[in-house]
Amino acid sequence: MLGVGRRLGVAALALACMGVKAGPVQAPIIIPPPYAAEYAQKTVQMFQTSWSAYKEYAWGHDDLSPVSESYSDSYGGWGASIVDALDTIYIMGLTDIFEEALNWSSTVDYSTTPTDSQISLFETTIRYVAASLCTYELSGQKYPQLVNQSQVIVDKMVNAFVRDNQIPYGYLNWNEGTPVQQTTNIAEAGTLTMEWGTLTDYTGNDTYRALAEKSVVYIANLPPPLPNLPAQVVDPTSGEFADAYVTWGGGSDSYFEYLIKYARLTNTDNNLFADTWASAVDSSIWNLARSSTVEDWQYMADWDNGTIIHIGSHLECFHAGNWMLGGKLLNNETIVNWGLALMEACWNTYASTATGLGPEVFGYSSSDGNYTGTTPSTGDLAFYAKHGFFVYPGDSDYYLRPEVLESNFYAWRITGNWKYVQRAADAVDSFLKYLPTTVAYAGIDDVDATDSAFIDDMQSFWYAEVLKYLYLTFSDPSLISLDEYVFNTEGHPFKAPPAKPVYGSGQILESDTSAFKMVVQNGPIVSPVPSAVVSIQIPSATAV
């Protein structure tokens, strides 16, 4: 474990190996444990159970409401669960289901939305566009209609870039084709490159790639509040940051994630992407890295205009896998080891609860402070004394999120250590015990209560990420190799060319924090829970 007491010494080494030849990402020899095939089948059965319920109660709508046996439409009403699941279905080899999902995905009318809601540029890109394009690739380019459908969507979304603005607005009034002129966050603005760039590859229209890249390049060059760590909220109208909040969590997460992934997916000669990622990692080690006073769990604290906030989140736990991947691409085992240490802390949030599932947000105490933005109760402090973190008040829920299992998948593929497969199996056991409703699976309000109320929503990322990462953890390690594919932030694998010998220049970028500017505005909601979501207490049931 990498503790805060060793933080500065490690940081000095963090980029020492950059610029040397990149190594393979996956371990050279990976042999799954004997029970892996059994759990792969359990995962397929969970998918089929979920799909049957969706088909009966929510077909054509975005998400199943598994407790009330109804549905919600929060992502355009285009059947997000169908499209988002498309490549998972293909990878699992579920032929009959694939044909019905493909037919829907190939014919749904994206030109208008049947809902009255504003449409998110980010969510629409990572779900609909990514799933369609990566399924086109996985199928050997057999279904060109999926490219055509993606182009319909993105042709509408280019309207989010107004005049000479470098940053797109985050939402569109879809049927009007006009942007909602408000602040956005760097995740929303910086998570288009993989999908829009791939669309350029298959259409020849470079507008998509150019727009997506210019947003990232602009953010990377905007003077930040911390060296090489941009603030979370940005105002597309002024082109300035709208807060001074730094985090690897929701609202910023996939901006950082895509920097190194885009470099790998495209093998671009523009070093800015890999260098910006590596410089952000280096700065995070120096400025954000902390370890808990109990059990020495490693975490990346948040920072708000000079104040360290000692919290972590389920959403943020993607960073463990991202650091492992990036460390391998930079041939930097120091960064890989940091990723593995972050993985241990994230898994501890699962291993420490009554259900074996991790909460949405958690708090820590470090040797240099314990400010979390809340006052822990006596019970919280007792929990911390035992486990090295406490469940943040009001955020005790498990909302079917994938990030911990995602990073666990990376750890398995990168190390070949069976403990990560066992952890995935433990998660499946917890799912089967605590998440079944009468028709499918639902999140729960309190991960430390074995009789928790359910959250009446089964988001499409349950299919696209949770079940896919589990299935790939239990499957032959050559299936969707990390040396051949790059996953987008919704778990959709894009085919990558053979790796370059070197990623990035090996230099830390200069970063003038004294030039940081901020316009004071309210930031956008980070990863909002759809308004239709409610918690419902029903007797426990078993889904089969």
XYZ file of C-alpha atoms in Angstrom, residues 185-413:
229
model
C -18.476 20.350 -16.891
C -15.203 19.061 -18.269
C -16.443 15.471 -18.355
C -19.381 16.443 -20.553
C -17.203 18.588 -22.812
C -14.192 16.289 -22.889
C -15.811 12.907 -23.492
C -16.584 12.994 -27.202
C -13.231 12.262 -28.829
C -13.343 8.461 -28.990
C -16.868 8.285 -30.379
C -16.868 11.297 -32.687
C -13.368 10.451 -33.916
C -14.476 6.912 -34.747
C -17.478 8.302 -36.614
C -15.071 10.391 -38.674
C -13.146 7.222 -39.535
C -16.265 5.582 -40.983
C -17.864 8.585 -42.677
C -14.850 10.595 -43.853
C -16.360 13.737 -42.287
C -13.559 15.247 -40.222
C -15.881 17.812 -38.645
C -16.788 15.351 -35.899
C -13.199 14.655 -34.873
C -12.161 18.303 -35.133
C -14.969 19.536 -32.883
C -14.357 16.862 -30.247
C -10.600 17.412 -30.212
C -10.759 21.204 -30.016
C -12.793 21.058 -26.815
C -10.198 18.850 -25.086
C -7.260 20.872 -26.377
C -8.894 24.048 -25.107
C -9.518 22.649 -21.620
C -5.971 21.279 -21.475
C -4.561 24.737 -22.228
C -6.877 26.753 -19.967
C -4.927 27.951 -16.887
C -6.010 25.637 -14.041
C -6.411 26.174 -10.282
C -3.888 23.372 -9.564
C -0.967 22.424 -11.818
C -2.321 20.411 -14.779
C -5.611 19.779 -12.964
C -8.524 21.732 -14.460
C -11.532 22.893 -12.502
C -14.721 20.916 -12.902
C -17.157 23.455 -14.333
C -16.616 25.552 -17.444
C -18.738 28.215 -19.109
C -18.885 27.718 -22.894
C -19.988 31.323 -23.417
C -17.021 32.977 -21.709
C -14.575 30.127 -22.165
C -13.577 30.374 -18.492
C -13.859 27.993 -15.588
C -16.987 28.534 -13.510
C -15.652 27.079 -10.267
C -12.383 26.054 -8.615
C -13.273 22.452 -7.791
C -10.788 19.693 -8.685
C -11.730 16.013 -8.561
C -11.288 12.699 -10.339
C -14.948 12.054 -9.500
C -18.175 12.676 -11.383
C -18.214 15.796 -13.533
C -14.477 15.569 -14.225
C -13.816 11.822 -14.400
C -14.069 10.917 -18.075
C -12.213 14.046 -19.209
C -9.119 12.557 -17.564
C -10.068 9.031 -18.638
C -10.239 9.867 -22.348
C -6.909 11.694 -22.509
C -4.839 8.505 -22.395
C -7.490 6.338 -24.039
C -7.757 8.622 -27.060
C -3.987 8.594 -27.420
C -4.056 4.788 -27.464
C -7.130 4.413 -29.693
C -5.858 6.753 -32.393
C -2.061 6.513 -31.983
C -2.150 10.244 -32.622
C 1.143 12.052 -33.159
C -0.179 14.898 -31.020
C 1.510 14.305 -27.657
C -0.863 16.683 -25.894
C -3.314 13.909 -24.975
C -0.846 11.497 -23.347
C 1.225 14.309 -21.850
C -1.821 16.030 -20.354
C -2.936 12.764 -18.766
C 0.521 11.959 -17.381
C 0.935 15.492 -16.059
C -2.477 15.314 -14.355
C -1.496 12.024 -12.711
C 1.795 13.499 -11.538
C 0.063 16.578 -10.125
C -2.555 14.400 -8.418
C 0.166 12.414 -6.671
C 1.727 15.629 -5.405
C -1.458 17.548 -4.548
C -4.394 15.178 -3.985
C -2.997 11.829 -2.819
C -3.793 10.928 0.763
C -4.037 7.760 2.831
C -6.405 6.965 5.666
C -5.210 6.975 9.256
C -6.814 3.548 9.661
C -5.555 0.748 7.378
C -3.585 3.201 5.188
C -6.084 3.153 2.290
C -4.879 5.232 -0.666
C -7.290 7.801 -2.125
C -7.354 10.938 -4.226
C -8.985 13.729 -2.246
C -11.045 16.484 -3.828
C -9.857 20.101 -3.736
C -12.097 23.154 -3.604
C -10.398 26.510 -4.032
C -7.608 25.600 -1.607
C -9.504 23.259 0.703
C -8.789 19.525 0.687
C -11.963 17.426 0.955
C -11.275 13.909 2.173
C -13.869 11.989 0.191
C -14.027 9.370 -2.530
C -16.883 8.075 -4.649
C -17.995 5.038 -6.563
C -17.866 7.075 -9.774
C -14.275 8.072 -9.000
C -13.159 4.448 -8.651
C -12.714 4.230 -12.420
C -9.368 5.935 -11.803
C -7.751 2.764 -10.498
C -8.164 0.936 -13.810
C -7.373 4.062 -15.795
C -4.054 4.507 -13.970
C -3.190 0.849 -14.505
C -3.896 1.170 -18.233
C -2.023 4.449 -18.602
C 0.882 3.239 -16.519
C 1.269 0.233 -18.815
C 1.107 2.410 -21.926
C 3.812 4.667 -20.466
C 5.791 1.639 -19.251
C 5.612 3.152 -15.782
C 5.108 0.573 -13.066
C 4.957 3.300 -10.413
C 1.691 4.558 -11.873
C 0.433 0.991 -12.282
C 1.129 0.366 -8.598
C -0.732 3.518 -7.625
C -3.670 2.211 -9.626
C -3.518 -1.109 -7.802
C -3.412 0.694 -4.439
C -6.448 2.788 -5.398
C -8.172 -0.458 -6.392
C -7.624 -1.892 -2.915
C -9.247 1.128 -1.298
C -12.219 1.025 -3.660
C -12.744 -2.688 -3.090
C -12.578 -2.123 0.660
C -15.803 -0.118 0.360
C -17.468 -3.312 -0.906
C -15.792 -5.760 1.454
C -16.701 -3.708 4.537
C -20.497 -3.544 4.189
C -23.218 -5.957 5.200
C -24.263 -6.540 1.591
C -20.772 -6.722 0.079
C -21.618 -3.731 -2.149
C -20.051 -0.284 -2.048
C -21.769 3.053 -1.343
C -22.020 6.066 -3.623
C -19.731 8.348 -1.535
C -17.337 7.684 1.337
C -15.278 9.773 3.727
C -11.740 9.461 5.076
C -9.430 10.969 7.627
C -5.779 11.567 6.785
C -2.780 12.662 8.809
C -3.164 16.186 7.425
C -6.905 16.592 8.028
C -10.384 15.083 8.064
C -12.642 17.701 6.443
C -15.307 15.962 4.349
C -18.037 18.590 4.169
C -20.174 16.732 6.711
C -20.048 15.889 10.411
C -19.687 12.137 10.933
C -21.978 10.596 13.513
C -20.792 8.419 16.375
C -21.729 5.419 14.264
C -19.775 6.793 11.296
C -16.677 7.212 13.455
C -17.008 3.676 14.791
C -17.336 2.366 11.241
C -14.239 4.359 10.247
C -12.250 2.977 13.171
C -12.991 -0.528 11.918
C -12.792 -0.105 8.140
C -10.737 3.012 7.374
C -13.619 4.914 5.731
C -17.186 5.842 6.591
C -20.295 5.883 4.428
C -21.097 9.493 3.596
C -24.443 10.548 5.109
C -27.170 10.511 2.459
C -25.032 8.540 -0.013
C -25.310 4.992 1.299
C -26.911 3.678 -1.899
C -25.653 1.249 -4.515
C -27.110 2.483 -7.803
C -25.951 -0.462 -9.949
C -22.756 1.417 -10.732
C -19.892 -0.350 -12.581
C -16.722 1.552 -11.696
C -15.323 -0.697 -8.961
C -15.940 -3.828 -11.029
C -14.494 -2.051 -14.062
C -11.202 -1.342 -12.283
C -11.262 -4.851 -10.832
C -11.432 -6.170 -14.420
C -8.370 -4.114 -15.379
C -6.504 -5.379 -12.313
C -7.279 -8.993 -13.276
C -6.227 -8.602 -16.902
